[in-house]
Coordinates of C-alpha atoms (C1' of nucleotides) in Angstrom, one line a residue:
Chain A
M1 CA 232.6 300.9 -71.7
S2 CA 232.9 303.8 -74.1
G3 CA 234.8 302.9 -77.2
K4 CA 236.7 306.1 -77.9
P5 CA 236.1 309.3 -76.0
S6 CA 236.7 312.1 -78.4
R7 CA 239.3 314.7 -77.6
I8 CA 236.4 317.0 -76.9
D9 CA 235.1 314.6 -74.3
Q10 CA 238.5 314.3 -72.7
A11 CA 238.9 318.1 -72.4
Y12 CA 235.4 318.4 -71.1
T13 CA 236.0 315.7 -68.5
A14 CA 239.4 317.1 -67.6
L15 CA 238.1 320.7 -67.1
K16 CA 235.0 319.5 -65.3
S17 CA 237.1 317.4 -62.9
A18 CA 239.5 320.3 -62.3
I19 CA 236.7 322.6 -61.4
I20 CA 234.8 320.2 -59.2
E21 CA 238.0 319.2 -57.4
Q22 CA 238.7 322.9 -57.0
A23 CA 242.0 322.7 -58.8
L24 CA 240.4 325.6 -60.8
R25 CA 238.6 327.9 -58.5
P26 CA 235.6 330.2 -59.2
G27 CA 236.7 333.3 -61.0
D28 CA 239.7 331.7 -62.7
K29 CA 240.1 332.7 -66.3
L30 CA 240.1 330.3 -69.1
P31 CA 241.4 331.8 -72.3
E32 CA 240.3 329.8 -75.3
D33 CA 243.6 329.6 -77.1
E34 CA 245.6 328.7 -74.0
V35 CA 243.2 325.9 -73.1
G36 CA 243.4 324.8 -76.8
Q37 CA 247.1 324.6 -76.6
L38 CA 247.0 322.6 -73.4
F39 CA 244.7 320.0 -74.9
S40 CA 246.2 320.3 -78.4
M41 CA 243.1 321.4 -80.1
S42 CA 241.9 324.5 -81.9
R43 CA 239.7 327.2 -80.4
T44 CA 236.8 325.7 -82.4
L45 CA 236.7 322.7 -80.3
V46 CA 237.5 324.5 -77.1
R47 CA 234.4 326.5 -77.7
Q48 CA 232.3 323.4 -77.9
V49 CA 233.7 322.2 -74.6
F50 CA 233.1 325.6 -73.1
S51 CA 229.6 325.5 -74.4
R52 CA 228.9 322.3 -72.6
L53 CA 230.5 323.5 -69.4
N54 CA 228.5 326.7 -69.6
A55 CA 225.3 324.8 -70.0
E56 CA 226.0 323.0 -66.7
G57 CA 226.7 326.2 -65.0
L58 CA 230.4 325.3 -64.4
I59 CA 231.8 328.3 -66.3
E60 CA 230.6 331.6 -67.6
I61 CA 231.1 332.7 -71.2
G62 CA 229.7 335.4 -73.3
G63 CA 230.6 339.0 -72.9
K64 CA 233.7 339.2 -74.9
R65 CA 235.8 338.6 -71.8
P66 CA 237.6 335.3 -71.3
A67 CA 235.6 332.5 -70.0
T68 CA 235.7 332.2 -66.2
V69 CA 235.0 329.4 -63.7
A70 CA 231.5 330.2 -62.5
I71 CA 230.8 332.2 -59.3
P72 CA 227.2 331.2 -58.5
S73 CA 225.2 333.8 -56.6
L74 CA 223.6 333.0 -53.3
D75 CA 220.3 332.8 -55.2
D76 CA 221.8 330.3 -57.6
A77 CA 223.0 328.3 -54.7
V78 CA 219.6 328.1 -53.1
A79 CA 218.0 327.3 -56.4
A80 CA 220.4 324.5 -57.1
F81 CA 219.8 322.8 -53.8
E82 CA 216.0 323.2 -54.1
V83 CA 216.0 321.5 -57.5
R84 CA 218.4 318.9 -56.2
Q85 CA 216.0 317.9 -53.4
A86 CA 213.2 317.4 -55.8
L87 CA 215.3 315.4 -58.2
E88 CA 216.9 313.2 -55.7
R89 CA 213.6 312.4 -54.1
E90 CA 212.5 311.0 -57.4
V91 CA 215.7 309.2 -57.8
I92 CA 215.1 307.4 -54.5
T93 CA 211.6 306.5 -55.5
L94 CA 212.7 304.9 -58.7
V95 CA 215.8 303.2 -57.3
I96 CA 213.7 301.5 -54.7
K97 CA 211.3 300.4 -57.4
R98 CA 214.1 298.8 -59.4
W99 CA 216.3 297.7 -56.6
N100 CA 218.5 294.7 -57.1
P101 CA 221.6 293.2 -55.6
E102 CA 224.0 294.6 -58.2
H103 CA 222.9 298.0 -57.2
K104 CA 223.7 297.3 -53.6
A105 CA 227.1 296.0 -54.5
A106 CA 228.0 298.9 -56.6
L107 CA 227.0 301.4 -53.9
E108 CA 228.9 299.5 -51.3
A109 CA 232.0 299.5 -53.4
H110 CA 231.6 303.2 -54.0
L111 CA 231.2 303.8 -50.3
A112 CA 234.3 301.8 -49.6
R113 CA 236.3 304.1 -51.9
E114 CA 234.8 307.1 -50.2
I115 CA 235.9 305.8 -46.8
E116 CA 239.4 305.1 -48.2
A117 CA 239.7 308.5 -49.6
A118 CA 238.6 310.1 -46.4
K119 CA 241.2 308.0 -44.5
A120 CA 243.9 309.0 -46.9
G121 CA 242.9 312.6 -46.4
S122 CA 242.7 313.3 -50.1
A123 CA 240.4 316.2 -50.2
P124 CA 240.0 316.4 -54.0
M125 CA 239.2 312.7 -54.2
S126 CA 236.7 313.0 -51.4
I127 CA 234.9 315.9 -53.0
R128 CA 234.7 314.0 -56.3
L129 CA 233.5 310.7 -54.8
A130 CA 231.0 312.4 -52.6
G131 CA 229.4 313.9 -55.8
E132 CA 229.7 310.7 -57.7
F133 CA 227.7 308.9 -55.0
H134 CA 224.7 310.9 -56.0
T135 CA 225.2 310.5 -59.7
L136 CA 225.7 306.8 -59.3
L137 CA 222.5 306.6 -57.4
A138 CA 220.8 308.6 -60.2
E139 CA 222.0 306.2 -62.8
M140 CA 220.4 303.4 -61.0
S141 CA 217.0 305.1 -61.4
G142 CA 217.1 303.7 -65.0
N143 CA 216.1 307.1 -66.2
P144 CA 218.8 308.7 -68.3
L145 CA 217.2 312.1 -68.4
L146 CA 216.9 312.1 -64.6
S147 CA 220.4 311.0 -64.4
R148 CA 221.6 313.8 -66.6
F149 CA 219.7 316.4 -64.6
V150 CA 221.1 315.1 -61.4
S151 CA 224.6 315.1 -62.7
D152 CA 224.1 318.7 -63.8
V153 CA 222.8 319.9 -60.5
V154 CA 225.4 318.0 -58.5
S155 CA 228.0 319.8 -60.5
R156 CA 226.5 323.1 -59.8
C157 CA 226.3 322.3 -56.1
S158 CA 230.0 321.4 -56.2
V159 CA 230.9 324.8 -57.5
V160 CA 228.6 326.4 -54.8
L161 CA 230.6 324.5 -52.2
A162 CA 233.8 325.9 -53.7
V163 CA 232.5 329.4 -53.4
Y164 CA 230.6 329.4 -50.2
G165 CA 231.6 326.2 -48.5
R166 CA 234.2 325.9 -45.7
P167 CA 237.6 325.2 -47.2
H168 CA 238.1 321.6 -46.3
S169 CA 235.0 320.1 -44.7
A170 CA 233.8 318.7 -47.9
D171 CA 233.8 315.1 -46.8
C172 CA 230.0 315.2 -47.3
G173 CA 229.1 312.9 -44.5
V174 CA 230.0 309.4 -45.6
H175 CA 228.0 308.3 -42.6
E176 CA 224.9 309.7 -44.2
H177 CA 225.5 307.9 -47.4
R178 CA 225.7 304.7 -45.5
D179 CA 222.3 305.4 -43.9
I180 CA 220.7 306.3 -47.2
I181 CA 221.9 303.0 -48.8
D182 CA 220.5 301.1 -45.9
A183 CA 217.1 302.8 -46.1
I184 CA 216.9 302.2 -49.8
A185 CA 217.9 298.6 -49.4
A186 CA 215.2 298.2 -46.8
G187 CA 212.7 299.6 -49.3
D188 CA 211.8 302.4 -46.9
A189 CA 211.1 305.3 -49.2
T190 CA 209.9 307.6 -46.5
S191 CA 212.9 307.4 -44.3
A192 CA 215.2 307.4 -47.3
W193 CA 213.6 310.7 -48.4
D194 CA 214.1 312.1 -44.9
L195 CA 217.7 311.0 -44.8
M196 CA 218.4 312.5 -48.2
R197 CA 216.7 315.7 -47.3
H198 CA 218.7 315.9 -44.1
H199 CA 221.9 315.0 -45.9
L200 CA 221.4 317.7 -48.6
G201 CA 220.5 320.1 -45.9
E202 CA 223.8 319.4 -44.2
V203 CA 225.7 320.0 -47.4
E204 CA 223.8 323.1 -48.1
A205 CA 224.4 324.3 -44.5
R206 CA 228.1 324.4 -45.3
A207 CA 227.3 327.4 -47.4
L208 CA 228.8 329.9 -45.1
I209 CA 231.8 332.1 -45.2
G210 CA 234.7 330.4 -46.9
S211 CA 237.3 332.9 -47.8
S212 CA 240.3 331.0 -49.0
E213 CA 243.7 332.6 -49.7
D214 CA 244.9 333.1 -53.2
S215 CA 248.1 331.6 -54.4
P216 CA 248.5 332.6 -58.1
R217 CA 249.8 329.8 -60.3
S218 CA 249.8 329.2 -64.0
L219 CA 246.8 327.6 -65.7
A220 CA 249.2 324.9 -67.0
D221 CA 250.2 324.0 -63.5
M222 CA 246.6 323.8 -62.3
L223 CA 245.5 321.7 -65.2
S224 CA 248.5 319.5 -65.9
P225 CA 247.2 316.6 -63.8
Y226 CA 244.1 316.6 -66.0
V227 CA 245.6 316.9 -69.4
E228 CA 246.2 313.6 -71.2
G229 CA 249.8 312.9 -71.0
G230 CA 250.3 314.8 -67.8
A231 CA 251.3 318.2 -69.2
G232 CA 250.7 320.6 -72.0
T233 CA 254.4 320.8 -72.8
K234 CA 254.5 318.3 -75.6
A235 CA 252.5 317.1 -78.7
R236 CA 251.6 320.5 -79.9
P237 CA 250.8 320.6 -83.6
A238 CA 254.1 322.3 -84.6
K239 CA 252.9 325.8 -84.3
N240 CA 253.3 328.7 -81.9
R241 CA 256.5 327.2 -80.6
G242 CA 259.0 328.5 -78.1
R243 CA 258.0 328.9 -74.5
P244 CA 254.2 328.5 -74.6
R245 CA 253.7 331.8 -72.7
L246 CA 251.7 330.1 -70.0
Q247 CA 251.7 332.8 -67.4
V248 CA 249.7 333.8 -64.5
V249 CA 246.1 333.5 -65.5
K250 CA 244.7 333.2 -62.0
E251 CA 242.1 335.8 -61.2
N252 CA 243.0 337.3 -57.9
R253 CA 239.9 339.4 -57.4
Chain B
M1 CA 212.1 342.5 -72.3
S2 CA 215.4 341.3 -73.8
G3 CA 217.5 344.0 -75.3
K4 CA 218.8 342.4 -78.4
P5 CA 218.3 338.7 -79.1
S6 CA 221.3 337.7 -81.1
R7 CA 221.0 336.1 -84.5
I8 CA 221.8 332.8 -82.8
D9 CA 219.0 333.3 -80.4
Q10 CA 216.6 334.0 -83.2
A11 CA 217.6 331.0 -85.2
Y12 CA 217.4 328.9 -82.0
T13 CA 213.9 330.1 -81.2
A14 CA 212.7 329.7 -84.8
L15 CA 213.9 326.2 -85.1
K16 CA 212.6 325.3 -81.6
S17 CA 209.2 326.7 -82.5
A18 CA 209.2 324.9 -85.8
I19 CA 209.9 321.6 -84.2
I20 CA 207.5 322.0 -81.3
E21 CA 204.7 323.2 -83.6
Q22 CA 205.5 320.2 -85.8
A23 CA 206.3 322.2 -88.8
L24 CA 209.4 320.2 -88.7
R25 CA 208.7 316.6 -88.0
P26 CA 210.9 314.0 -86.2
G27 CA 213.4 312.6 -88.6
D28 CA 213.6 315.6 -90.9
K29 CA 217.1 316.5 -91.9
L30 CA 218.7 319.8 -91.1
P31 CA 221.9 320.3 -93.2
E32 CA 224.1 322.9 -91.6
D33 CA 224.8 325.1 -94.6
E34 CA 221.2 325.1 -95.8
V35 CA 220.0 326.2 -92.4
G36 CA 222.8 328.7 -92.4
Q37 CA 221.6 330.2 -95.7
L38 CA 218.1 330.4 -94.5
F39 CA 219.1 332.4 -91.4
S40 CA 221.9 334.2 -93.2
M41 CA 224.6 332.9 -90.9
S42 CA 227.6 330.7 -91.3
R43 CA 227.9 327.1 -90.3
T44 CA 229.9 328.1 -87.3
L45 CA 226.8 329.8 -85.8
V46 CA 224.4 327.1 -87.0
R47 CA 226.5 324.7 -85.1
Q48 CA 226.1 326.6 -81.9
V49 CA 222.3 326.6 -82.4
F50 CA 222.3 322.9 -83.1
S51 CA 224.4 322.3 -80.0
R52 CA 221.7 324.0 -77.9
L53 CA 218.9 322.2 -79.6
N54 CA 220.7 318.9 -79.2
A55 CA 221.2 319.5 -75.5
E56 CA 217.5 319.9 -75.1
G57 CA 216.8 316.7 -77.0
L58 CA 215.1 318.4 -79.9
I59 CA 217.6 317.4 -82.6
E60 CA 220.2 314.7 -82.9
I61 CA 223.7 315.6 -84.1
G62 CA 227.0 313.8 -84.1
G63 CA 227.6 310.8 -86.3
K64 CA 228.8 312.6 -89.4
R65 CA 225.5 312.6 -91.0
P66 CA 223.2 315.7 -91.1
A67 CA 221.4 316.7 -88.0
T68 CA 217.9 315.4 -87.7
V69 CA 214.9 316.3 -85.7
A70 CA 215.0 313.9 -82.8
I71 CA 212.9 310.7 -82.7
P72 CA 212.7 309.9 -79.0
S73 CA 212.5 306.2 -78.2
L74 CA 209.6 304.9 -76.1
D75 CA 212.0 304.7 -73.2
D76 CA 212.9 308.4 -73.7
A77 CA 209.3 309.2 -73.7
V78 CA 208.6 307.5 -70.4
A79 CA 211.7 309.0 -68.9
A80 CA 210.7 312.5 -69.9
F81 CA 207.2 312.3 -68.3
E82 CA 208.7 310.7 -65.2
V83 CA 211.1 313.6 -64.7
R84 CA 208.4 316.0 -65.6
Q85 CA 206.1 314.8 -62.9
A86 CA 208.8 315.3 -60.3
L87 CA 209.8 318.7 -61.5
E88 CA 206.3 320.1 -61.9
R89 CA 205.4 318.8 -58.4
E90 CA 208.2 321.0 -57.1
V91 CA 207.0 323.9 -59.2
I92 CA 203.6 323.7 -57.6
T93 CA 205.0 323.6 -54.2
L94 CA 207.1 326.7 -54.8
V95 CA 204.5 328.7 -56.7
I96 CA 202.0 328.2 -53.9
K97 CA 204.6 329.4 -51.5
R98 CA 205.2 332.6 -53.5
W99 CA 201.7 333.1 -54.8
N100 CA 200.6 336.6 -55.5
P101 CA 197.8 338.3 -57.6
E102 CA 200.1 339.1 -60.5
H103 CA 200.7 335.4 -60.9
K104 CA 197.0 334.7 -61.1
A105 CA 196.5 337.5 -63.6
A106 CA 199.3 336.2 -65.8
L107 CA 197.9 332.7 -65.7
E108 CA 194.4 333.8 -66.4
A109 CA 195.6 335.8 -69.4
H110 CA 197.5 332.9 -70.7
L111 CA 194.5 330.6 -70.3
A112 CA 192.4 333.0 -72.2
R113 CA 194.8 332.8 -75.1
E114 CA 194.7 329.1 -74.9
I115 CA 190.9 329.1 -75.1
E116 CA 191.0 331.5 -78.0
A117 CA 193.4 329.4 -79.9
A118 CA 191.3 326.3 -79.3
K119 CA 188.2 328.1 -80.6
A120 CA 190.1 329.3 -83.7
G121 CA 191.2 325.7 -84.2
S122 CA 194.8 326.6 -84.6
A123 CA 196.6 323.4 -83.8
P124 CA 200.2 324.7 -83.9
M125 CA 199.2 327.7 -81.7
S126 CA 197.4 325.4 -79.3
I127 CA 200.3 323.0 -79.0
R128 CA 202.7 325.9 -78.3
L129 CA 200.5 327.6 -75.7
A130 CA 199.8 324.3 -73.9
G131 CA 203.5 323.9 -73.4
E132 CA 204.0 327.5 -72.5
F133 CA 201.4 327.2 -69.7
H134 CA 203.8 324.9 -67.9
T135 CA 206.9 326.9 -68.5
L136 CA 205.1 330.0 -67.4
L137 CA 204.1 328.3 -64.2
A138 CA 207.7 327.2 -63.8
E139 CA 209.0 330.7 -64.1
M140 CA 206.7 331.7 -61.2
S141 CA 208.5 329.3 -59.0
G142 CA 211.2 332.0 -58.7
N143 CA 213.8 329.3 -59.3
P144 CA 215.6 329.9 -62.7
L145 CA 217.3 326.5 -62.7
L146 CA 214.0 324.7 -62.1
S147 CA 212.5 326.9 -64.8
R148 CA 215.2 325.8 -67.2
F149 CA 214.8 322.2 -66.5
V150 CA 211.0 322.3 -66.9
S151 CA 211.4 324.2 -70.2
D152 CA 213.8 321.5 -71.3
V153 CA 211.6 318.6 -70.4
V154 CA 208.5 320.2 -71.8
S155 CA 210.2 320.5 -75.1
R156 CA 211.1 316.9 -75.0
C157 CA 207.5 316.0 -74.2
S158 CA 206.4 318.0 -77.2
V159 CA 208.6 316.0 -79.5
V160 CA 207.3 312.8 -77.9
L161 CA 203.8 314.0 -78.7
A162 CA 204.8 314.6 -82.3
V163 CA 206.1 311.0 -82.6
Y164 CA 203.7 309.0 -80.6
G165 CA 200.7 311.3 -80.1
R166 CA 197.6 311.3 -82.0
P167 CA 197.7 313.7 -84.9
H168 CA 195.5 316.5 -83.7
S169 CA 194.3 316.0 -80.2
A170 CA 197.0 318.1 -78.7
D171 CA 194.7 320.7 -77.1
C172 CA 196.1 319.4 -73.8
G173 CA 193.0 319.8 -71.7
V174 CA 192.5 323.5 -71.2
H175 CA 190.0 322.4 -68.6
E176 CA 192.7 320.9 -66.6
H177 CA 194.8 323.9 -66.7
R178 CA 191.8 325.8 -65.3
D179 CA 191.5 323.4 -62.4
I180 CA 195.2 323.5 -61.7
I181 CA 195.2 327.3 -61.5
D182 CA 192.3 327.2 -59.1
A183 CA 193.9 324.7 -56.8
I184 CA 197.1 326.7 -56.7
A185 CA 195.1 329.9 -56.0
A186 CA 193.4 328.1 -53.2
G187 CA 196.8 327.1 -51.8
D188 CA 195.8 323.5 -51.9
A189 CA 199.0 321.8 -52.8
T190 CA 197.8 318.3 -52.4
S191 CA 195.0 318.6 -54.8
A192 CA 197.1 320.7 -57.2
W193 CA 199.6 317.8 -57.2
D194 CA 196.9 315.3 -58.0
L195 CA 195.5 317.5 -60.7
M196 CA 198.9 317.9 -62.3
R197 CA 199.6 314.2 -62.0
H198 CA 196.3 313.4 -63.7
H199 CA 196.9 316.1 -66.3
L200 CA 200.3 314.9 -67.3
G201 CA 199.0 311.4 -67.2
E202 CA 196.4 312.4 -69.7
V203 CA 199.0 314.0 -72.0
E204 CA 201.2 310.9 -71.6
A205 CA 198.3 308.7 -72.4
R206 CA 198.1 310.2 -75.8
A207 CA 201.3 308.4 -76.6
L208 CA 199.7 305.8 -78.7
I209 CA 199.8 305.1 -82.4
G210 CA 200.2 308.2 -84.4
S211 CA 201.2 307.4 -87.9
S212 CA 200.9 310.5 -89.9
E213 CA 201.2 310.6 -93.7
D214 CA 204.3 312.0 -95.3
S215 CA 204.1 314.9 -97.7
P216 CA 207.6 315.8 -98.8
R217 CA 208.2 319.5 -98.9
S218 CA 211.3 321.7 -99.0
L219 CA 213.0 322.8 -95.8
A220 CA 212.6 326.4 -96.9
D221 CA 208.9 326.0 -97.2
M222 CA 208.6 324.4 -93.8
L223 CA 210.8 327.0 -92.1
S224 CA 209.8 330.1 -94.0
P225 CA 207.3 331.3 -91.4
Y226 CA 210.0 331.1 -88.8
V227 CA 212.8 332.9 -90.6
E228 CA 213.0 336.5 -89.8
G229 CA 211.6 338.4 -92.8
G230 CA 209.3 335.5 -93.7
A231 CA 211.5 333.7 -96.2
G232 CA 215.0 332.6 -96.9
T233 CA 214.9 334.0 -100.4
K234 CA 216.5 337.4 -99.6
A235 CA 219.2 339.0 -97.6
R236 CA 221.8 336.4 -98.3
P237 CA 225.4 337.6 -97.9
A238 CA 226.1 337.9 -101.6
K239 CA 227.3 334.4 -102.1
N240 CA 226.1 331.2 -103.5
R241 CA 223.5 333.0 -105.4
G242 CA 221.0 331.8 -108.0
R243 CA 218.3 329.4 -107.0
P244 CA 219.3 328.3 -103.5
R245 CA 219.0 324.6 -104.3
L246 CA 216.5 324.1 -101.6
Q247 CA 215.3 320.7 -102.5
V248 CA 213.5 317.9 -100.8
V249 CA 215.2 317.3 -97.6
K250 CA 212.4 315.6 -95.9
E251 CA 213.3 312.2 -94.6
N252 CA 210.6 309.8 -95.6
R253 CA 211.8 306.8 -93.8
Chain C
dT1 C1' 252.0 363.5 -57.6
dG2 C1' 247.5 362.1 -59.3
dA3 C1' 244.2 361.8 -62.8
dT4 C1' 243.3 361.4 -67.8
dT5 C1' 243.8 359.9 -72.3
dA6 C1' 245.6 357.5 -76.1
dC7 C1' 247.4 353.4 -77.6
dC8 C1' 248.3 348.6 -77.7
dT9 C1' 247.8 343.9 -76.6
dA10 C1' 244.9 340.1 -75.4
dT11 C1' 240.9 337.8 -76.5
dC12 C1' 236.8 336.8 -78.4
dG13 C1' 233.1 336.6 -82.5
dT14 C1' 232.4 335.2 -87.1
dA15 C1' 233.5 333.5 -91.5
dT16 C1' 236.0 330.7 -94.5
dA17 C1' 239.2 327.0 -96.1
dC18 C1' 240.6 322.3 -96.2
dA19 C1' 240.3 317.4 -95.0
dA20 C1' 237.7 313.3 -93.9
dT21 C1' 233.7 310.6 -94.4
dC22 C1' 229.3 309.2 -95.6
dT23 C1' 225.6 308.8 -99.2
dT24 C1' 224.0 308.1 -103.6
dA25 C1' 224.0 307.1 -108.3
dC26 C1' 225.7 304.7 -111.9
dG27 C1' 227.7 301.2 -114.5
dT28 C1' 229.2 296.4 -114.8
dG29 C1' 229.0 291.5 -114.2
dG30 C1' 226.5 287.5 -112.9
Chain D
dC1 C1' 216.8 291.5 -113.5
dC2 C1' 219.4 291.9 -109.4
dA3 C1' 223.8 292.5 -106.7
dC4 C1' 227.9 294.7 -106.1
dG5 C1' 231.8 297.8 -106.6
dT6 C1' 233.4 302.2 -107.7
dA7 C1' 233.3 307.1 -108.3
dA8 C1' 231.2 311.6 -107.7
dG9 C1' 228.9 314.6 -104.7
dA10 C1' 227.1 316.2 -100.4
dT11 C1' 227.9 317.1 -95.6
dT12 C1' 230.2 317.3 -91.6
dG13 C1' 234.8 317.8 -88.5
dT14 C1' 238.5 320.7 -87.6
dA15 C1' 241.7 324.4 -88.2
dT16 C1' 242.9 328.9 -89.5
dA17 C1' 242.2 333.8 -90.8
dC18 C1' 240.4 338.2 -90.1
dG19 C1' 237.9 341.8 -87.8
dA20 C1' 236.0 343.9 -83.5
dT21 C1' 236.3 345.1 -78.7
dA22 C1' 237.5 345.3 -73.9
dG23 C1' 241.2 346.2 -70.5
dG24 C1' 245.4 347.4 -69.3
dT25 C1' 249.7 350.4 -69.6
dA26 C1' 252.3 354.1 -70.3
dA27 C1' 252.8 358.7 -71.4
dT28 C1' 251.0 363.4 -70.7
dC29 C1' 249.1 367.3 -68.4
dA30 C1' 247.3 369.9 -64.5

DNA sequence: TGATTACCTATCGTATACAATCTTACGTGG
DNA sequence: CCACGTAAGATTGTATACGATAGGTAATCA
């Protein structure tokens, strides 16, 4: 599909995935040079990556402190779901308008993967796929801008879930995805809207207390599955050698 | 209001204004170091500014050529207005829900400025105020994320107008703004939606042929009203002196 | 022993330096 | 006169260097 994702894109995707799958948790610190070493790039590029992540509300940068994984306020959470409702409503309208068999096939395939992940009990995978269901739907709207906005707001909602959601219940109602697909396939916009509203309401309702214990690990450990090559312990540009000083960066507060 | 807008913010605002008011026209080139000299900052910071402008679809960066003011495709244009409809519908819903006298006063004041600008025949001012009416409304929704999205999409629509719109007709129906305020004040969501839909339809309808003549000028001339201090001919950090080599950068193609 | 202060390290903000690549202009050959 | 190849210049991509500042740590004093 995409010819050559730049290193920036790779790091961006890796960090985004790590945050959404909750390998990095809200409040975790992300020092620029450490991340740079992990991805074998200079702070200049890390900064660009951070800039993008910040624009999507996934991390917070600015005040000369290290960047941190975002901790959305309750207001932010409500706002995100409010906007999400409006956007996904439009998505449904457009998808129904442009509905075709390929769309159905793609959604069915995705749903199958969701079910599989749920059966396997893979929480990170489930979380990721649940979000991707909505971005996939958005892409079918044929409106790239809408798609971008939805992707953005879905990311924000994922972080909200990480902060306020119950630890593990993020299977996001695969059932409900099933019903939404059917309603869209039937061309029934009204009931699809209702289903989506109910579905997002359910997701939002999981915004309750969700204190999860802290187990401090190193940034390298948390990110290693996402770094190309599997770890940050090789392919460094022959500088700053020795033990890479990857220590506890986890924020315990 | 805001304590200290950083130099980055100033440059961002200046360039955004210049683009929206069509002092910079789609296709115009924006070399990093030249812009940096105009705003007395290094390319590093210019890059951050460009990154933000790019995220909002105002300029295009990337392929190792100079950044250019964006030229949205027709598809982009349609997409922007589609999303805008959905977002502004939600705005109306929320504003009605939180309606209070201060909101009315602020909108009336803004409308007065719009009328004044229209009477004075100041096209750039009119264009800017017409857009700001919608962002102002969005801010009253009390949802910062929605506000950001609306601001983003309104910017995109402004550029679309610059590319496809008729040269001067951008007074954006002050009348219609009047009616929308009234409908919201009356708490009549349905008719406010209709009015907004019609209004945006009108704006979108101006996307016809809009060939405007080219009159090559220097980037410094085009931007000088937006640079703090009024011109880029002073306060440069004691380097690269002499005549600043500001030549024709206008893209004529 | 507890609070306070001075220092010191970590980390970021900004500028600059160097390398890669595209654009443009010019000269040469058909 | 036009097409094409080559070289010079302009412009961006990436890395590094330097200065500023916040936060933590340890030593000091009551």
